[in-house]
mmCIF file of C-alpha atoms in Angstrom:
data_model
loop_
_atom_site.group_PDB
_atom_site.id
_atom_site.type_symbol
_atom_site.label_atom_id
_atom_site.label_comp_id
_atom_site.label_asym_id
_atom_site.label_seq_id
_atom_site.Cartn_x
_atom_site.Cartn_y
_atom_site.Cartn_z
ATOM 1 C CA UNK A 1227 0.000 0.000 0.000
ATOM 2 C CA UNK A 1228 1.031 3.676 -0.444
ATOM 3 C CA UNK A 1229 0.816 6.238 2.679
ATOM 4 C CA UNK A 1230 0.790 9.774 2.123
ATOM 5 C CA UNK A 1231 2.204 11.544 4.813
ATOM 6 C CA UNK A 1232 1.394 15.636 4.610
ATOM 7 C CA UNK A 1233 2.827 18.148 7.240
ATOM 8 C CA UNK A 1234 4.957 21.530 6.848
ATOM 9 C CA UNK A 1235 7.163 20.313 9.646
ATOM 10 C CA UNK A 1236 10.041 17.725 7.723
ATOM 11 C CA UNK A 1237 10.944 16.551 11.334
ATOM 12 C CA UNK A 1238 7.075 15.182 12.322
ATOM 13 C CA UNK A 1239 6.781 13.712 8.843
ATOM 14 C CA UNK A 1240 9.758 11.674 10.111
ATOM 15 C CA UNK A 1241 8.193 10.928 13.261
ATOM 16 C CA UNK A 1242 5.211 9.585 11.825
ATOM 17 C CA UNK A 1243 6.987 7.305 9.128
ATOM 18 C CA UNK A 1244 9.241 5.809 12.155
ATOM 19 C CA UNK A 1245 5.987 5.843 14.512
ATOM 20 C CA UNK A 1246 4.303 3.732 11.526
ATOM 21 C CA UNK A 1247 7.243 1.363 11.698
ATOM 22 C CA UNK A 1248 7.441 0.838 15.212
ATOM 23 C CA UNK A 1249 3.494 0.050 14.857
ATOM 24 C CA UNK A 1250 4.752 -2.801 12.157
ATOM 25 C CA UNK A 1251 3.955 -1.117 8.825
ATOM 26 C CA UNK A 1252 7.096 -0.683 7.578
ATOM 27 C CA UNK A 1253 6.318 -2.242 4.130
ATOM 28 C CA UNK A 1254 4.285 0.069 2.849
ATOM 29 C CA UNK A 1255 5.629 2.560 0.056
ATOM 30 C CA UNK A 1256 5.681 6.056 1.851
ATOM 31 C CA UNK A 1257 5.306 9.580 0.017
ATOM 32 C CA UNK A 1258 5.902 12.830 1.340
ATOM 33 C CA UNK A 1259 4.073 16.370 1.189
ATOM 34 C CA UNK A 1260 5.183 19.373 2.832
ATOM 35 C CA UNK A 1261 1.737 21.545 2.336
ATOM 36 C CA UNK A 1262 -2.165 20.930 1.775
ATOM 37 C CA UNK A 1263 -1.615 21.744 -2.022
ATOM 38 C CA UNK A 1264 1.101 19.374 -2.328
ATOM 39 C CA UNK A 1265 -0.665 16.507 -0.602
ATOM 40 C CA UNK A 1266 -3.556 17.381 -3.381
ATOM 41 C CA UNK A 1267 -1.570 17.211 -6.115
ATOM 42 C CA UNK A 1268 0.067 14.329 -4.498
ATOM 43 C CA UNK A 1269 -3.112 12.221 -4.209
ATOM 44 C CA UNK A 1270 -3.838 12.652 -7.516
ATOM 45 C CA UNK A 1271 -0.729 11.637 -9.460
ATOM 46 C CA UNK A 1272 0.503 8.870 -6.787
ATOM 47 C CA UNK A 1273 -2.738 7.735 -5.988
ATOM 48 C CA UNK A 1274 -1.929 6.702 -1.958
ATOM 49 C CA UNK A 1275 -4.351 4.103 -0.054
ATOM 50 C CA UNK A 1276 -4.217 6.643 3.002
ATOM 51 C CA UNK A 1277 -3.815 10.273 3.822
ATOM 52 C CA UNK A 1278 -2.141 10.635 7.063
ATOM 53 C CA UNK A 1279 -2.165 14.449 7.149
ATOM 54 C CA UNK A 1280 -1.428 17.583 9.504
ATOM 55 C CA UNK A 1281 -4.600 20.148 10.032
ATOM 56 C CA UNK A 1282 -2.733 23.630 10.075
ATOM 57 C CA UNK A 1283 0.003 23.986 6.830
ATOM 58 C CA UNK A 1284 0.278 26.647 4.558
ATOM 59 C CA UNK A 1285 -0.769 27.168 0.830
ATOM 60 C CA UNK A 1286 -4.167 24.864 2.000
ATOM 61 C CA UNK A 1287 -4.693 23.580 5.281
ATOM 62 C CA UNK A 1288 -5.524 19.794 5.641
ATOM 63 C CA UNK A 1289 -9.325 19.810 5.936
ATOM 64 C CA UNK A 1290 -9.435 22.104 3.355
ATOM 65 C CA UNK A 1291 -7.431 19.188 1.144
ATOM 66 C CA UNK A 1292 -10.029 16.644 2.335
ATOM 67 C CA UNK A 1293 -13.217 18.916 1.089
ATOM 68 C CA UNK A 1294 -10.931 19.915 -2.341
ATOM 69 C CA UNK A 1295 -10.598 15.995 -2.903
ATOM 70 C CA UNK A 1296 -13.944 14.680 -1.927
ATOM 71 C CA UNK A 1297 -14.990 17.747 -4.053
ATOM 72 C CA UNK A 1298 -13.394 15.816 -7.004
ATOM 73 C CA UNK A 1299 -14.874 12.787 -6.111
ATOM 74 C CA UNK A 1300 -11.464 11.326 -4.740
ATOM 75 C CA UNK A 1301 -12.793 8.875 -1.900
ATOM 76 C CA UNK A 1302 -8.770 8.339 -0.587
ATOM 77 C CA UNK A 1303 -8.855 7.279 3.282
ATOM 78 C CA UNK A 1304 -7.643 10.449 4.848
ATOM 79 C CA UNK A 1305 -7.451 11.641 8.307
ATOM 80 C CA UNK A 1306 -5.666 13.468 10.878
ATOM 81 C CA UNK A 1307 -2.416 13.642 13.322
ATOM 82 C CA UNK A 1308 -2.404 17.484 14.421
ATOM 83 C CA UNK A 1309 -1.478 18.801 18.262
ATOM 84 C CA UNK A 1310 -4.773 20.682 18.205
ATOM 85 C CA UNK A 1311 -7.977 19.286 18.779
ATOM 86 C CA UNK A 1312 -11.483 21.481 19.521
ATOM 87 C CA UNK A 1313 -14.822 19.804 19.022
ATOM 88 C CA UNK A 1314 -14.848 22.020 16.164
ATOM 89 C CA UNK A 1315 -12.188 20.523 14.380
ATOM 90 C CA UNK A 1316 -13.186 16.968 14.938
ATOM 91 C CA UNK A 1317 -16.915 18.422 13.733
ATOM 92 C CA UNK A 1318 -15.310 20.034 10.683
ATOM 93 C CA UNK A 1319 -13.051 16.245 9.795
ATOM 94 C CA UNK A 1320 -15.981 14.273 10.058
ATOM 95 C CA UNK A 1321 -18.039 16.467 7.943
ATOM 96 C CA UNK A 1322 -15.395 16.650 5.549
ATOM 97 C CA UNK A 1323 -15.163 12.916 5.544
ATOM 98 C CA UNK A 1324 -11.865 11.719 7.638
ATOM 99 C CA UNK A 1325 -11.622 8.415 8.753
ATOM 100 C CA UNK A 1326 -9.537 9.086 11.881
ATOM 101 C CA UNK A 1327 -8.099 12.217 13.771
ATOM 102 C CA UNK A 1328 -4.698 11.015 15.716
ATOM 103 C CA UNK A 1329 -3.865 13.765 18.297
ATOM 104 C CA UNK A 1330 -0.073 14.542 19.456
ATOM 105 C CA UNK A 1331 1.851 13.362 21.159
ATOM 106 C CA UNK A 1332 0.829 9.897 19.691
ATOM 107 C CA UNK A 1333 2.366 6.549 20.352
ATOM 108 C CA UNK A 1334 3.058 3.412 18.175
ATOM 109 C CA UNK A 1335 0.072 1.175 19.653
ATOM 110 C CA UNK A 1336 -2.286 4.265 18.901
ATOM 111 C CA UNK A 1337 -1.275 4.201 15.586
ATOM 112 C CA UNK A 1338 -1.946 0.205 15.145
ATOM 113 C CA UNK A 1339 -5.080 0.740 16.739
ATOM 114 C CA UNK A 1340 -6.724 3.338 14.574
ATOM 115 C CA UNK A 1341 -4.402 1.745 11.526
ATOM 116 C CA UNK A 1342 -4.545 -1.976 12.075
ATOM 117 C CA UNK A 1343 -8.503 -2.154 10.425
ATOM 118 C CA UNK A 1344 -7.389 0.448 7.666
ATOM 119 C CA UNK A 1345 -3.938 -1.195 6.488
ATOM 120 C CA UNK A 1346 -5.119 -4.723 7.337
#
């Protein structure tokens, strides 16, 4: 499977691909995005299985991603590992479609919990 991993910080997109490998999917072929618009354009041309994606970036924010791709009819799993977390927000994801919304500091077991029934 391919894993899109989207977040402006290039130092918690590395935590997440080594927190994914501690959870035991290491085997999966990884792609990177550094903003919402990149993750986007991402989606289309590499066609992931999953979204793993940050909420606040610049040039388009994650949810605003989601709602550009579901827009488009793009039905990707997609979801959320972000440090903030209002009812709002988790109001706004599910509206917009996301299949999960991982809050930091996360661990490796959360992520084979919420990833386990995605990733198989």
């Amino acid at each position: 499977m391919k894993i899109l991993i989207a977040d402006d910080s290039r130092v918690m997109r590395q935590i997440v691909t080594r927190t994914l490998r501690q959870a035991g999917f290491d085997g999966h072929d990884l792609v990177e995005a550094q903003d919402g618009k990149q993750a986007f354009d991402l989606v289309q041309s590499e066609k992931p299985d999953l979204v793993i994606s940050d909420w606040n970036m610049p040039e388009m924010t994650g949810v605003e991603c989601l709602r550009q791709l579901r827009a488009n009819g793009n039905n990707v799993k997609f979801g959320f590992v972000t440090s903030e977390c209002t009812p709002e927000m988790m109001q706004q994801a599910e509206a917009a479609g996301a299949e999960f919304f991982i809050i930091k500091p996360f661990t490796a077991e959360r992520f084979d919990e919420v990833f386990s029934p995605i990733l198989g």
